[in-house]
Amino acid sequence: MEHLLVQCANAIETNNATQAQQILWVLNNTTPQEGDSNQRLAASFIRALTTRILTKTGSCKMLEQEDNNLNDNSNLAIQTHNFSVIELASFVDLTPWHRFGYTAANSAILEATKGFSVIHIVDLSLTHCMQIPTLIDAIATRDDVPPSIKLTVAVRNSNVHIPIPPLLDLSYDELGSKLVSFAKSRNVNMEFKAVSSTYADGFASLIEHLRVQVQDLAYNITHEALVINCHMMLHYIPEETLYMNMNTKSSSLRSMFLEALRDLEPTIVVLVDEDADLTSSDLVTRLRSAFNYLWIPFDTVDTFLPRGSKERHWYESDVCWMIENVIAYEGIQRVERVEGKTKWEQRMRNAHFQGVCFSEDLTIEVKGMLDEHAVGWGFKKEDEFLLLTWKGHNVIFASAWLPS
């Protein structure tokens, strides 16, 4: 299937309409959308390649052919779900995909913030603060008199920027009120601040907001920790390949963002993300990388969600959205630009951060968490990194960083 998908991608990029149609016909007749995990994976890539043809993305100049496979695009639309807070909290607990990062990050944050009277958490999270209640609980039980918490989140304008799943069905002001109420129930005083800022410009507004706060603290005796919690969000900041085919000077917004963070002298930066490389400007290279990484969510879903369940539909729709964004679009429309741990390590060190080793207690905690899930999940340590694995393949990396 991968070989045929690669051939199809090559045909699309060279505008060989006949070959592309022939391969799509073969694939469509051998990969039922409700088949096994490999067939569902391939079906998602077929949909993405077809979308690329219909939208004439990149070098694709094909005209729509008199072919039902291309003209009947009624099944191409991906219906992502708008989660309630309760639904999303339950949903992320189904798999270690996010829980692994939560567990590692919370452990590092708790260790780094001992003795502070105020903990300022800047939460750049794909999962809309779902990690925070567990962290509040841990902070509440750690000290006789819990420190105060400030929680700052970046909110993008959904009318301007591409909505990235998972989607939430309430505003951040409403979410903030729920989190403040939860903290109060744990005898923790918490302030919530939503800052209008976006990945598209490297969270420039957020950085400026934090810079002003840090300057104000210089004249204040408050003993405040600054925690930057990055959970699968930084890979949406544009990286170098976005500018390769534009008449724009190559700029590394990711590196600029990290350098700006370093200037804030944070107490700790936690970085959790997917360990893959989907940044290539070459479609075929990107397709191979995506295919050899995104088989994992399709393979794992069989272990925790039954076929036909609404939760499974939500889960696979979000994965399909990612595949479509990686394959069907270019330029600023292609926001899924995942980089692996090696590249992020290089970026962090270049920005003058040093890695922090996770504690042995954390490895015991992670093992206990994974024991709640299917056989096949595992973890390993590589230098300062902790990695989540599925059947021995790297899935997610977790890392913690201090200013050098």
mmCIF file of C-alpha atoms in Angstrom:
data_model
loop_
_atom_site.group_PDB
_atom_site.id
_atom_site.type_symbol
_atom_site.label_atom_id
_atom_site.label_comp_id
_atom_site.label_asym_id
_atom_site.label_seq_id
_atom_site.Cartn_x
_atom_site.Cartn_y
_atom_site.Cartn_z
ATOM 1 C CA MET A 1 0.000 0.000 0.000
ATOM 2 C CA GLU A 2 2.815 2.388 0.858
ATOM 3 C CA HIS A 3 4.447 1.640 -2.519
ATOM 4 C CA LEU A 4 1.222 2.402 -4.394
ATOM 5 C CA LEU A 5 0.637 5.587 -2.404
ATOM 6 C CA VAL A 6 4.171 6.752 -3.226
ATOM 7 C CA GLN A 7 3.598 6.006 -6.926
ATOM 8 C CA CYS A 8 0.340 7.941 -6.791
ATOM 9 C CA ALA A 9 2.021 10.920 -5.113
ATOM 10 C CA ASN A 10 4.721 10.920 -7.796
ATOM 11 C CA ALA A 11 2.072 10.813 -10.524
ATOM 12 C CA ILE A 12 0.205 13.738 -8.939
ATOM 13 C CA GLU A 13 3.365 15.833 -8.612
ATOM 14 C CA THR A 14 4.297 15.177 -12.279
ATOM 15 C CA ASN A 15 0.694 15.796 -13.402
ATOM 16 C CA ASN A 16 0.377 12.291 -14.822
ATOM 17 C CA ALA A 17 -3.416 12.159 -14.586
ATOM 18 C CA THR A 18 -3.800 8.745 -16.194
ATOM 19 C CA GLN A 19 -1.396 6.982 -13.830
ATOM 20 C CA ALA A 20 -2.797 8.797 -10.785
ATOM 21 C CA GLN A 21 -6.331 7.721 -11.688
ATOM 22 C CA GLN A 22 -5.282 4.118 -12.293
ATOM 23 C CA ILE A 23 -3.538 3.869 -8.918
ATOM 24 C CA LEU A 24 -6.418 5.554 -7.099
ATOM 25 C CA TRP A 25 -8.820 3.107 -8.723
ATOM 26 C CA VAL A 26 -6.726 0.143 -7.511
ATOM 27 C CA LEU A 27 -6.362 1.594 -4.023
ATOM 28 C CA ASN A 28 -10.041 2.466 -3.687
ATOM 29 C CA ASN A 29 -10.977 -1.101 -4.587
ATOM 30 C CA THR A 30 -8.536 -2.741 -2.170
ATOM 31 C CA THR A 31 -8.755 -0.509 0.912
ATOM 32 C CA PRO A 32 -12.221 -0.426 2.484
ATOM 33 C CA GLN A 33 -12.612 2.469 4.919
ATOM 34 C CA GLU A 34 -13.956 0.066 7.546
ATOM 35 C CA GLY A 35 -11.232 -2.542 6.998
ATOM 36 C CA ASP A 36 -8.299 -3.457 9.238
ATOM 37 C CA SER A 37 -5.922 -0.841 10.618
ATOM 38 C CA ASN A 38 -3.636 -0.866 7.556
ATOM 39 C CA GLN A 39 -6.601 -0.477 5.203
ATOM 40 C CA ARG A 40 -8.047 2.391 7.225
ATOM 41 C CA LEU A 41 -4.626 4.044 7.271
ATOM 42 C CA ALA A 42 -4.312 3.711 3.487
ATOM 43 C CA ALA A 43 -7.876 4.989 2.989
ATOM 44 C CA SER A 44 -6.947 8.148 4.886
ATOM 45 C CA PHE A 45 -3.967 8.754 2.604
ATOM 46 C CA ILE A 46 -6.113 8.098 -0.485
ATOM 47 C CA ARG A 47 -8.560 10.739 0.729
ATOM 48 C CA ALA A 48 -5.700 13.185 1.337
ATOM 49 C CA LEU A 49 -4.157 12.627 -2.118
ATOM 50 C CA THR A 50 -7.560 13.052 -3.759
ATOM 51 C CA THR A 51 -8.033 16.313 -1.868
ATOM 52 C CA ARG A 52 -4.623 17.457 -3.120
ATOM 53 C CA ILE A 53 -5.773 16.815 -6.709
ATOM 54 C CA LEU A 54 -9.089 18.608 -6.248
ATOM 55 C CA THR A 55 -7.475 21.631 -4.603
ATOM 56 C CA LYS A 56 -4.563 21.651 -7.116
ATOM 57 C CA THR A 57 -2.041 22.073 -4.329
ATOM 58 C CA GLY A 58 1.653 22.620 -5.002
ATOM 59 C CA SER A 59 2.802 21.580 -8.462
ATOM 60 C CA CYS A 60 -0.417 19.648 -9.086
ATOM 61 C CA LYS A 61 -2.136 21.142 -12.149
ATOM 62 C CA MET A 62 -4.420 18.205 -12.999
ATOM 63 C CA LEU A 63 -7.909 18.987 -14.174
ATOM 64 C CA GLU A 64 -10.732 17.060 -12.555
ATOM 65 C CA GLN A 65 -11.286 13.996 -14.688
ATOM 66 C CA GLU A 66 -14.493 12.245 -15.644
ATOM 67 C CA ASP A 67 -13.862 9.736 -12.921
ATOM 68 C CA ASN A 68 -16.243 9.000 -10.087
ATOM 69 C CA ASN A 69 -13.347 8.561 -7.683
ATOM 70 C CA LEU A 70 -12.369 12.207 -8.154
ATOM 71 C CA ASN A 71 -15.659 13.928 -8.908
ATOM 72 C CA ASP A 72 -17.600 12.272 -6.093
ATOM 73 C CA ASN A 73 -15.899 14.067 -3.239
ATOM 74 C CA SER A 74 -18.888 13.903 -0.912
ATOM 75 C CA ASN A 75 -17.051 11.456 1.369
ATOM 76 C CA LEU A 76 -13.873 13.533 1.560
ATOM 77 C CA ALA A 77 -15.014 15.987 4.220
ATOM 78 C CA ILE A 78 -13.601 15.094 7.642
ATOM 79 C CA GLN A 79 -16.101 15.651 10.446
ATOM 80 C CA THR A 80 -14.147 16.473 13.603
ATOM 81 C CA HIS A 81 -15.991 16.501 16.923
ATOM 82 C CA ASN A 82 -16.502 19.467 19.251
ATOM 83 C CA PHE A 83 -15.763 18.028 22.695
ATOM 84 C CA SER A 84 -17.288 19.101 25.961
ATOM 85 C CA VAL A 85 -14.779 19.402 28.817
ATOM 86 C CA ILE A 86 -15.985 16.122 30.333
ATOM 87 C CA GLU A 87 -15.812 14.332 26.978
ATOM 88 C CA LEU A 88 -12.298 15.594 26.254
ATOM 89 C CA ALA A 89 -11.001 14.762 29.737
ATOM 90 C CA SER A 90 -12.359 11.214 29.393
ATOM 91 C CA PHE A 91 -11.115 10.944 25.817
ATOM 92 C CA VAL A 92 -7.470 11.762 26.578
ATOM 93 C CA ASP A 93 -7.516 9.219 29.416
ATOM 94 C CA LEU A 94 -8.247 6.387 26.963
ATOM 95 C CA THR A 95 -4.656 6.175 25.720
ATOM 96 C CA PRO A 96 -1.125 7.123 26.887
ATOM 97 C CA TRP A 97 -0.744 9.402 23.830
ATOM 98 C CA HIS A 98 -1.344 12.463 26.017
ATOM 99 C CA ARG A 99 -1.255 10.939 29.518
ATOM 100 C CA PHE A 100 2.429 10.071 29.094
ATOM 101 C CA GLY A 101 3.333 13.716 28.519
ATOM 102 C CA TYR A 102 1.107 14.883 31.360
ATOM 103 C CA THR A 103 2.779 12.478 33.789
ATOM 104 C CA ALA A 104 6.330 13.429 32.781
ATOM 105 C CA ALA A 105 5.626 17.162 32.674
ATOM 106 C CA ASN A 106 3.846 17.300 36.026
ATOM 107 C CA SER A 107 6.698 15.436 37.701
ATOM 108 C CA ALA A 108 9.288 17.865 36.327
ATOM 109 C CA ILE A 109 7.160 20.901 37.221
ATOM 110 C CA LEU A 110 6.597 19.725 40.801
ATOM 111 C CA GLU A 111 10.317 19.144 41.285
ATOM 112 C CA ALA A 112 11.335 22.518 39.833
ATOM 113 C CA THR A 113 8.804 24.630 41.778
ATOM 114 C CA LYS A 114 9.484 23.455 45.323
ATOM 115 C CA GLY A 115 9.597 26.358 47.764
ATOM 116 C CA PHE A 116 7.938 28.963 45.523
ATOM 117 C CA SER A 117 4.994 30.915 46.913
ATOM 118 C CA VAL A 118 3.585 31.598 43.426
ATOM 119 C CA ILE A 119 3.722 29.298 40.400
ATOM 120 C CA HIS A 120 3.013 30.928 37.036
ATOM 121 C CA ILE A 121 2.185 28.236 34.461
ATOM 122 C CA VAL A 122 2.097 29.170 30.785
ATOM 123 C CA ASP A 123 0.198 26.308 29.182
ATOM 124 C CA LEU A 124 0.761 25.870 25.443
ATOM 125 C CA SER A 125 -1.240 22.697 25.047
ATOM 126 C CA LEU A 126 -3.051 21.040 22.168
ATOM 127 C CA THR A 127 -5.510 19.499 24.634
ATOM 128 C CA HIS A 128 -6.949 22.686 26.150
ATOM 129 C CA CYS A 129 -5.552 22.536 29.721
ATOM 130 C CA MET A 130 -6.652 18.923 30.341
ATOM 131 C CA GLN A 131 -3.330 18.372 32.119
ATOM 132 C CA ILE A 132 -3.904 21.169 34.630
ATOM 133 C CA PRO A 133 -6.423 19.584 37.080
ATOM 134 C CA THR A 134 -3.998 16.757 37.856
ATOM 135 C CA LEU A 135 -1.212 19.290 38.384
ATOM 136 C CA ILE A 136 -3.422 21.369 40.706
ATOM 137 C CA ASP A 137 -4.200 18.230 42.708
ATOM 138 C CA ALA A 138 -0.506 17.413 43.064
ATOM 139 C CA ILE A 139 0.386 20.968 44.113
ATOM 140 C CA ALA A 140 -2.471 21.012 46.636
ATOM 141 C CA THR A 141 -1.265 17.865 48.370
ATOM 142 C CA ARG A 142 2.468 18.656 48.248
ATOM 143 C CA ASP A 143 2.588 21.525 50.741
ATOM 144 C CA ASP A 144 0.809 22.332 53.984
ATOM 145 C CA VAL A 145 0.102 25.780 52.549
ATOM 146 C CA PRO A 146 -0.221 25.406 48.760
ATOM 147 C CA PRO A 147 1.329 28.118 46.599
ATOM 148 C CA SER A 148 -0.872 30.364 44.487
ATOM 149 C CA ILE A 149 -1.144 29.494 40.814
ATOM 150 C CA LYS A 150 -1.283 31.816 37.846
ATOM 151 C CA LEU A 151 -2.368 30.085 34.649
ATOM 152 C CA THR A 152 -1.822 31.795 31.289
ATOM 153 C CA VAL A 153 -2.979 30.294 27.993
ATOM 154 C CA ALA A 154 -2.682 31.455 24.380
ATOM 155 C CA VAL A 155 -5.971 31.713 22.515
ATOM 156 C CA ARG A 156 -6.065 31.961 18.713
ATOM 157 C CA ASN A 157 -8.852 33.523 16.689
ATOM 158 C CA SER A 158 -10.779 30.559 15.255
ATOM 159 C CA ASN A 159 -12.227 32.807 12.548
ATOM 160 C CA VAL A 160 -8.746 33.584 11.216
ATOM 161 C CA HIS A 161 -6.636 30.519 11.975
ATOM 162 C CA ILE A 162 -7.135 26.899 11.009
ATOM 163 C CA PRO A 163 -9.041 25.073 13.796
ATOM 164 C CA ILE A 164 -6.816 22.216 14.969
ATOM 165 C CA PRO A 165 -8.400 19.155 16.589
ATOM 166 C CA PRO A 166 -9.276 18.217 19.232
ATOM 167 C CA LEU A 167 -11.849 21.012 19.290
ATOM 168 C CA LEU A 168 -13.539 22.311 22.431
ATOM 169 C CA ASP A 169 -17.181 23.424 22.543
ATOM 170 C CA LEU A 170 -16.756 26.270 25.050
ATOM 171 C CA SER A 171 -14.751 29.460 25.293
ATOM 172 C CA TYR A 172 -11.484 29.792 27.183
ATOM 173 C CA ASP A 173 -13.123 32.233 29.580
ATOM 174 C CA GLU A 174 -15.623 29.494 30.489
ATOM 175 C CA LEU A 175 -12.826 26.931 30.715
ATOM 176 C CA GLY A 176 -10.846 29.279 32.950
ATOM 177 C CA SER A 177 -13.811 29.699 35.309
ATOM 178 C CA LYS A 178 -14.119 25.919 35.630
ATOM 179 C CA LEU A 179 -10.400 25.552 36.395
ATOM 180 C CA VAL A 180 -10.448 28.355 38.979
ATOM 181 C CA SER A 181 -13.450 26.714 40.680
ATOM 182 C CA PHE A 182 -11.680 23.351 40.668
ATOM 183 C CA ALA A 183 -8.562 24.890 42.220
ATOM 184 C CA LYS A 184 -10.672 26.557 44.894
ATOM 185 C CA SER A 185 -12.201 23.175 45.772
ATOM 186 C CA ARG A 186 -8.614 21.999 46.422
ATOM 187 C CA ASN A 187 -7.861 25.068 48.569
ATOM 188 C CA VAL A 188 -5.586 26.506 45.896
ATOM 189 C CA ASN A 189 -5.859 30.172 44.922
ATOM 190 C CA MET A 190 -5.639 30.463 41.135
ATOM 191 C CA GLU A 191 -5.771 33.271 38.594
ATOM 192 C CA PHE A 192 -6.567 32.566 34.938
ATOM 193 C CA LYS A 193 -5.479 34.709 31.994
ATOM 194 C CA ALA A 194 -6.254 34.098 28.310
ATOM 195 C CA VAL A 195 -3.928 35.999 25.958
ATOM 196 C CA SER A 196 -4.855 36.435 22.308
ATOM 197 C CA SER A 197 -1.838 34.915 20.573
ATOM 198 C CA THR A 198 -1.124 32.404 17.840
ATOM 199 C CA TYR A 199 1.470 29.905 16.655
ATOM 200 C CA ALA A 200 1.466 31.634 13.223
ATOM 201 C CA ASP A 201 3.803 34.414 14.417
ATOM 202 C CA GLY A 202 5.616 32.387 17.066
ATOM 203 C CA PHE A 203 3.270 33.462 19.891
ATOM 204 C CA ALA A 204 4.671 37.007 19.671
ATOM 205 C CA SER A 205 1.818 38.570 21.676
ATOM 206 C CA LEU A 206 2.207 35.990 24.441
ATOM 207 C CA ILE A 207 5.968 36.568 24.634
ATOM 208 C CA GLU A 208 5.424 40.334 24.934
ATOM 209 C CA HIS A 209 2.782 39.791 27.651
ATOM 210 C CA LEU A 210 5.201 37.594 29.616
ATOM 211 C CA ARG A 211 8.087 40.017 29.114
ATOM 212 C CA VAL A 212 6.071 42.820 30.715
ATOM 213 C CA GLN A 213 5.145 40.560 33.631
ATOM 214 C CA VAL A 214 8.766 39.523 34.172
ATOM 215 C CA GLN A 215 9.844 43.178 34.190
ATOM 216 C CA ASP A 216 7.176 43.977 36.774
ATOM 217 C CA LEU A 217 8.411 41.116 38.959
ATOM 218 C CA ALA A 218 11.874 42.659 39.029
ATOM 219 C CA TYR A 219 10.408 45.342 41.292
ATOM 220 C CA ASN A 220 8.401 42.878 43.368
ATOM 221 C CA ILE A 221 9.616 40.650 46.190
ATOM 222 C CA THR A 222 7.197 37.847 45.263
ATOM 223 C CA HIS A 223 8.985 34.512 44.960
ATOM 224 C CA GLU A 224 7.435 33.378 41.680
ATOM 225 C CA ALA A 225 8.289 30.414 39.464
ATOM 226 C CA LEU A 226 7.750 30.725 35.701
ATOM 227 C CA VAL A 227 6.819 27.394 34.109
ATOM 228 C CA ILE A 228 6.494 27.061 30.322
ATOM 229 C CA ASN A 229 4.519 23.895 29.558
ATOM 230 C CA CYS A 230 4.611 22.987 25.835
ATOM 231 C CA HIS A 231 2.439 19.985 25.026
ATOM 232 C CA MET A 232 2.308 19.132 21.295
ATOM 233 C CA MET A 233 1.841 22.772 20.330
ATOM 234 C CA LEU A 234 5.261 24.102 19.295
ATOM 235 C CA HIS A 235 5.310 22.128 16.043
ATOM 236 C CA TYR A 236 2.582 24.437 14.748
ATOM 237 C CA ILE A 237 5.014 27.363 14.834
ATOM 238 C CA PRO A 238 6.222 27.744 11.202
ATOM 239 C CA GLU A 239 9.665 26.298 10.525
ATOM 240 C CA GLU A 240 12.261 26.800 7.821
ATOM 241 C CA THR A 241 10.746 24.698 5.019
ATOM 242 C CA LEU A 242 7.684 26.968 4.911
ATOM 243 C CA TYR A 243 9.827 29.684 3.364
ATOM 244 C CA MET A 244 11.853 27.574 0.933
ATOM 245 C CA ASN A 245 9.633 28.230 -2.094
ATOM 246 C CA MET A 246 8.619 31.771 -1.171
ATOM 247 C CA ASN A 247 10.241 35.085 -2.009
ATOM 248 C CA THR A 248 10.733 35.585 1.704
ATOM 249 C CA LYS A 249 13.945 35.465 3.639
ATOM 250 C CA SER A 250 14.180 32.148 5.455
ATOM 251 C CA SER A 251 13.230 32.706 9.062
ATOM 252 C CA SER A 252 13.184 30.317 11.968
ATOM 253 C CA LEU A 253 10.245 31.376 14.101
ATOM 254 C CA ARG A 254 10.744 28.269 16.241
ATOM 255 C CA SER A 255 14.277 29.251 17.180
ATOM 256 C CA MET A 256 13.222 32.876 17.706
ATOM 257 C CA PHE A 257 10.452 31.729 20.029
ATOM 258 C CA LEU A 258 12.851 29.596 22.095
ATOM 259 C CA GLU A 259 15.398 32.420 22.296
ATOM 260 C CA ALA A 260 12.640 34.760 23.504
ATOM 261 C CA LEU A 261 11.673 32.187 26.146
ATOM 262 C CA ARG A 262 15.285 31.985 27.282
ATOM 263 C CA ASP A 263 15.374 35.754 27.793
ATOM 264 C CA LEU A 264 12.478 35.378 30.255
ATOM 265 C CA GLU A 265 14.689 33.226 32.533
ATOM 266 C CA PRO A 266 11.983 30.586 33.117
ATOM 267 C CA THR A 267 12.247 28.267 36.101
ATOM 268 C CA ILE A 268 11.615 25.303 33.780
ATOM 269 C CA VAL A 269 10.478 24.605 30.232
ATOM 270 C CA VAL A 270 8.757 21.286 29.541
ATOM 271 C CA LEU A 271 8.592 20.141 25.922
ATOM 272 C CA VAL A 272 6.454 17.149 24.904
ATOM 273 C CA ASP A 273 5.778 16.292 21.272
ATOM 274 C CA GLU A 274 5.461 13.555 18.684
ATOM 275 C CA ASP A 275 8.748 11.945 17.605
ATOM 276 C CA ALA A 276 8.504 12.129 13.814
ATOM 277 C CA ASP A 277 9.672 14.387 10.993
ATOM 278 C CA LEU A 278 6.897 15.726 8.763
ATOM 279 C CA THR A 279 8.667 18.897 7.628
ATOM 280 C CA SER A 280 10.043 17.869 4.221
ATOM 281 C CA SER A 281 9.100 20.141 1.329
ATOM 282 C CA ASP A 282 9.050 17.037 -0.904
ATOM 283 C CA LEU A 283 5.601 15.396 -0.938
ATOM 284 C CA VAL A 284 6.858 11.826 -1.409
ATOM 285 C CA THR A 285 9.359 12.097 1.453
ATOM 286 C CA ARG A 286 6.675 13.574 3.673
ATOM 287 C CA LEU A 287 4.191 10.854 2.698
ATOM 288 C CA ARG A 288 6.674 8.106 3.588
ATOM 289 C CA SER A 289 7.408 9.696 6.958
ATOM 290 C CA ALA A 290 3.729 10.196 7.748
ATOM 291 C CA PHE A 291 2.796 6.659 6.678
ATOM 292 C CA ASN A 292 5.567 5.161 8.806
ATOM 293 C CA TYR A 293 4.467 7.120 11.869
ATOM 294 C CA LEU A 294 0.700 7.416 11.643
ATOM 295 C CA TRP A 295 0.086 3.684 11.364
ATOM 296 C CA ILE A 296 0.561 3.746 15.138
ATOM 297 C CA PRO A 297 -2.709 5.491 16.150
ATOM 298 C CA PHE A 298 -4.649 3.241 13.756
ATOM 299 C CA ASP A 299 -2.958 0.162 15.197
ATOM 300 C CA THR A 300 -3.492 1.173 18.825
ATOM 301 C CA VAL A 301 -7.162 2.153 18.488
ATOM 302 C CA ASP A 302 -8.156 -1.503 18.105
ATOM 303 C CA THR A 303 -6.959 -2.086 21.678
ATOM 304 C CA PHE A 304 -9.185 0.440 23.445
ATOM 305 C CA LEU A 305 -12.198 1.399 21.309
ATOM 306 C CA PRO A 306 -14.719 -0.950 19.659
ATOM 307 C CA ARG A 307 -15.586 -0.608 15.988
ATOM 308 C CA GLY A 308 -18.620 1.527 15.384
ATOM 309 C CA SER A 309 -18.280 3.524 18.611
ATOM 310 C CA LYS A 310 -18.627 7.292 18.409
ATOM 311 C CA GLU A 311 -15.359 7.721 20.348
ATOM 312 C CA ARG A 312 -13.506 5.694 17.732
ATOM 313 C CA HIS A 313 -14.973 7.845 14.979
ATOM 314 C CA TRP A 314 -13.799 10.977 16.834
ATOM 315 C CA TYR A 315 -10.332 9.508 17.338
ATOM 316 C CA GLU A 316 -9.783 8.425 13.743
ATOM 317 C CA SER A 317 -11.281 11.644 12.344
ATOM 318 C CA ASP A 318 -8.639 13.657 14.203
ATOM 319 C CA VAL A 319 -5.867 11.432 12.797
ATOM 320 C CA CYS A 320 -7.366 11.746 9.296
ATOM 321 C CA TRP A 321 -7.367 15.528 9.700
ATOM 322 C CA MET A 322 -3.642 15.430 10.440
ATOM 323 C CA ILE A 323 -2.929 13.188 7.428
ATOM 324 C CA GLU A 324 -4.913 15.484 5.133
ATOM 325 C CA ASN A 325 -3.099 18.562 6.390
ATOM 326 C CA VAL A 326 0.307 16.917 5.935
ATOM 327 C CA ILE A 327 -0.419 15.555 2.436
ATOM 328 C CA ALA A 328 -3.030 17.753 0.762
ATOM 329 C CA TYR A 329 -1.746 21.243 1.569
ATOM 330 C CA GLU A 330 1.350 23.424 1.287
ATOM 331 C CA GLY A 331 2.460 26.849 2.489
ATOM 332 C CA ILE A 332 0.697 28.406 5.440
ATOM 333 C CA GLN A 333 -2.218 25.977 5.087
ATOM 334 C CA ARG A 334 0.077 23.084 6.080
ATOM 335 C CA VAL A 335 0.314 23.631 9.831
ATOM 336 C CA GLU A 336 1.212 20.039 10.835
ATOM 337 C CA ARG A 337 4.996 20.368 10.752
ATOM 338 C CA VAL A 338 6.141 17.854 13.369
ATOM 339 C CA GLU A 339 9.861 17.607 14.148
ATOM 340 C CA GLY A 340 11.551 14.787 16.046
ATOM 341 C CA LYS A 341 13.333 14.969 19.368
ATOM 342 C CA THR A 342 16.812 15.284 17.803
ATOM 343 C CA LYS A 343 15.873 18.500 16.011
ATOM 344 C CA TRP A 344 14.145 19.946 19.086
ATOM 345 C CA GLU A 345 17.153 19.071 21.230
ATOM 346 C CA GLN A 346 19.366 20.979 18.804
ATOM 347 C CA ARG A 347 17.001 23.971 18.873
ATOM 348 C CA MET A 348 16.842 23.996 22.687
ATOM 349 C CA ARG A 349 20.627 23.816 23.093
ATOM 350 C CA ASN A 350 21.152 26.529 20.469
ATOM 351 C CA ALA A 351 18.766 28.724 22.486
ATOM 352 C CA HIS A 352 20.979 28.103 25.561
ATOM 353 C CA PHE A 353 18.863 25.617 27.477
ATOM 354 C CA GLN A 354 20.230 22.504 29.164
ATOM 355 C CA GLY A 355 18.341 19.243 29.574
ATOM 356 C CA VAL A 356 17.190 17.934 32.957
ATOM 357 C CA CYS A 357 17.082 14.211 33.730
ATOM 358 C CA PHE A 358 13.791 12.819 34.923
ATOM 359 C CA SER A 359 13.728 11.176 38.346
ATOM 360 C CA GLU A 360 13.587 7.442 39.001
ATOM 361 C CA ASP A 361 10.287 8.011 40.811
ATOM 362 C CA LEU A 362 8.833 9.242 37.533
ATOM 363 C CA THR A 363 9.819 6.077 35.679
ATOM 364 C CA ILE A 364 7.928 4.052 38.297
ATOM 365 C CA GLU A 365 4.924 6.368 37.891
ATOM 366 C CA VAL A 366 5.015 6.085 34.086
ATOM 367 C CA LYS A 367 5.231 2.307 34.286
ATOM 368 C CA GLY A 368 2.191 2.236 36.567
ATOM 369 C CA MET A 369 0.272 4.460 34.151
ATOM 370 C CA LEU A 370 1.160 2.265 31.160
ATOM 371 C CA ASP A 371 0.051 -0.843 33.056
ATOM 372 C CA GLU A 372 -3.476 0.607 32.858
ATOM 373 C CA HIS A 373 -3.347 0.372 29.067
ATOM 374 C CA ALA A 374 -2.868 -2.319 26.433
ATOM 375 C CA VAL A 375 0.180 -4.526 26.121
ATOM 376 C CA GLY A 376 2.379 -2.947 23.461
ATOM 377 C CA TRP A 377 2.930 0.395 25.127
ATOM 378 C CA GLY A 378 6.360 0.910 26.666
ATOM 379 C CA PHE A 379 8.890 3.612 27.456
ATOM 380 C CA LYS A 380 12.628 4.121 27.451
ATOM 381 C CA LYS A 381 15.217 6.705 28.442
ATOM 382 C CA GLU A 382 17.594 8.317 25.962
ATOM 383 C CA ASP A 383 19.915 10.783 27.686
ATOM 384 C CA GLU A 384 17.605 13.389 29.268
ATOM 385 C CA PHE A 385 14.650 12.310 27.166
ATOM 386 C CA LEU A 386 11.855 9.950 28.118
ATOM 387 C CA LEU A 387 10.165 8.242 25.167
ATOM 388 C CA LEU A 388 6.786 6.564 24.852
ATOM 389 C CA THR A 389 6.882 3.565 22.503
ATOM 390 C CA TRP A 390 4.355 1.336 20.752
ATOM 391 C CA LYS A 391 5.643 -2.148 19.840
ATOM 392 C CA GLY A 392 9.176 -0.744 20.129
ATOM 393 C CA HIS A 393 8.577 2.278 17.858
ATOM 394 C CA ASN A 394 9.092 5.795 19.218
ATOM 395 C CA VAL A 395 5.820 7.698 19.564
ATOM 396 C CA ILE A 396 6.118 10.676 21.959
ATOM 397 C CA PHE A 397 9.137 12.310 23.599
ATOM 398 C CA ALA A 398 9.133 14.230 26.870
ATOM 399 C CA SER A 399 11.900 16.570 27.972
ATOM 400 C CA ALA A 400 12.550 19.240 30.600
ATOM 401 C CA TRP A 401 14.908 22.201 30.219
ATOM 402 C CA LEU A 402 16.594 24.837 32.378
ATOM 403 C CA PRO A 403 18.325 28.023 31.194
ATOM 404 C CA SER A 404 22.025 27.227 30.743
#
